């Protein structure tokens, strides 16, 4: 009788531990972004023979549709600018969150090596404070190649000059003054005009020009500048045949399956429990990834319903939305919505946004803080246009 009770208790404990393990796996799987999840899956595939990609299922019509929405990344033998910056970012920043943000911001750097996207726009897309963007970019500007992440050619050349060593300080300061204030005149070879403005001899302008000619106006030139998809949209909301569609990204992380060969060997042989556990681990990860996709799709469908005005008309029509509102709509807990929104991106006709971008406070009636911000931005832009017409 006692033995039976002990067996029952041991079985109960094992089941509870298994449940806790599955719950932890599920929570981890929904919390991490696509790139981290893919790394986790590929590491597991290397270590666990029971897990593999279901390659055949990856070539469905739906995947072709999604592929048309994503820019393909071509292979290149050159080191990419993103990889070059990423390796420096990982040893420059101490905070894990800052490392992640810095990597994301570096994907906005264009093919010349410039960061021309307004900081406010980057802050909106990544759902972070504009001060944080400014703070991270200041550090990015200290990385190699010097001049990277500059707003324009003038700042790029100025940054390089400030890092120049073993050059005459007077020539260096003149060169900095020229690239920051008289680059257009320099391109026209209007040396006399620049000399008069700086109150120096024309020869000093020519000396500064020799130094400027040693600089690299396009700091990304030596790198592969193929667009890097570090920000991976996991949801796509778009119109097809006049009907709204919500689809998950099936191309970045293909479907997973249990390896039939090893599964058959396990059935036919008397292998130990370790291999049975490996198969169970593989199946648990498959289940967690599939549930993650289902939950993401539910979140996308909920956002489409609650923010339909945004999807139809744009940013100025974004409604106020709380985590609890979306949680109620899709039948998930607030904590699950919070986890699944972390580091996940949604592709729309208006651009790619962090899922967190769709949450905002109520400001006035049905207007959310996001919408108010966009309306103010438009008014300012229109005002600037009118002023330009007035003065010129």
JSON list of C-alpha atoms in Angstrom, two decimals, residues 31 47 66 84 115 144 146 169 187 208 216 237 254 256 275 303 313:
[
{"chain": "A", "resi": 31, "resn": "UNK", "atom": "CA", "xyz": [8.79, 36.58, -24.87]},
{"chain": "A", "resi": 47, "resn": "UNK", "atom": "CA", "xyz": [21.97, 19.19, -30.25]},
{"chain": "A", "resi": 66, "resn": "UNK", "atom": "CA", "xyz": [4.56, 36.82, -47.65]},
{"chain": "A", "resi": 84, "resn": "UNK", "atom": "CA", "xyz": [30.94, 44.94, -38.47]},
{"chain": "A", "resi": 115, "resn": "UNK", "atom": "CA", "xyz": [21.68, 57.70, -40.45]},
{"chain": "A", "resi": 144, "resn": "UNK", "atom": "CA", "xyz": [34.57, 52.12, -36.83]},
{"chain": "A", "resi": 146, "resn": "UNK", "atom": "CA", "xyz": [34.60, 56.73, -38.30]},
{"chain": "A", "resi": 169, "resn": "UNK", "atom": "CA", "xyz": [45.98, 71.78, -35.59]},
{"chain": "A", "resi": 187, "resn": "UNK", "atom": "CA", "xyz": [32.59, 71.93, -54.21]},
{"chain": "A", "resi": 208, "resn": "UNK", "atom": "CA", "xyz": [42.75, 72.35, -45.57]},
{"chain": "A", "resi": 216, "resn": "UNK", "atom": "CA", "xyz": [36.10, 58.97, -46.78]},
{"chain": "A", "resi": 237, "resn": "UNK", "atom": "CA", "xyz": [-1.66, 42.89, -42.07]},
{"chain": "A", "resi": 254, "resn": "UNK", "atom": "CA", "xyz": [9.95, 27.49, -41.13]},
{"chain": "A", "resi": 256, "resn": "UNK", "atom": "CA", "xyz": [9.27, 22.28, -37.38]},
{"chain": "A", "resi": 275, "resn": "UNK", "atom": "CA", "xyz": [16.55, 9.67, -25.94]},
{"chain": "A", "resi": 303, "resn": "UNK", "atom": "CA", "xyz": [-5.22, 44.90, -33.44]},
{"chain": "A", "resi": 313, "resn": "UNK", "atom": "CA", "xyz": [-6.33, 55.64, -43.10]}
]
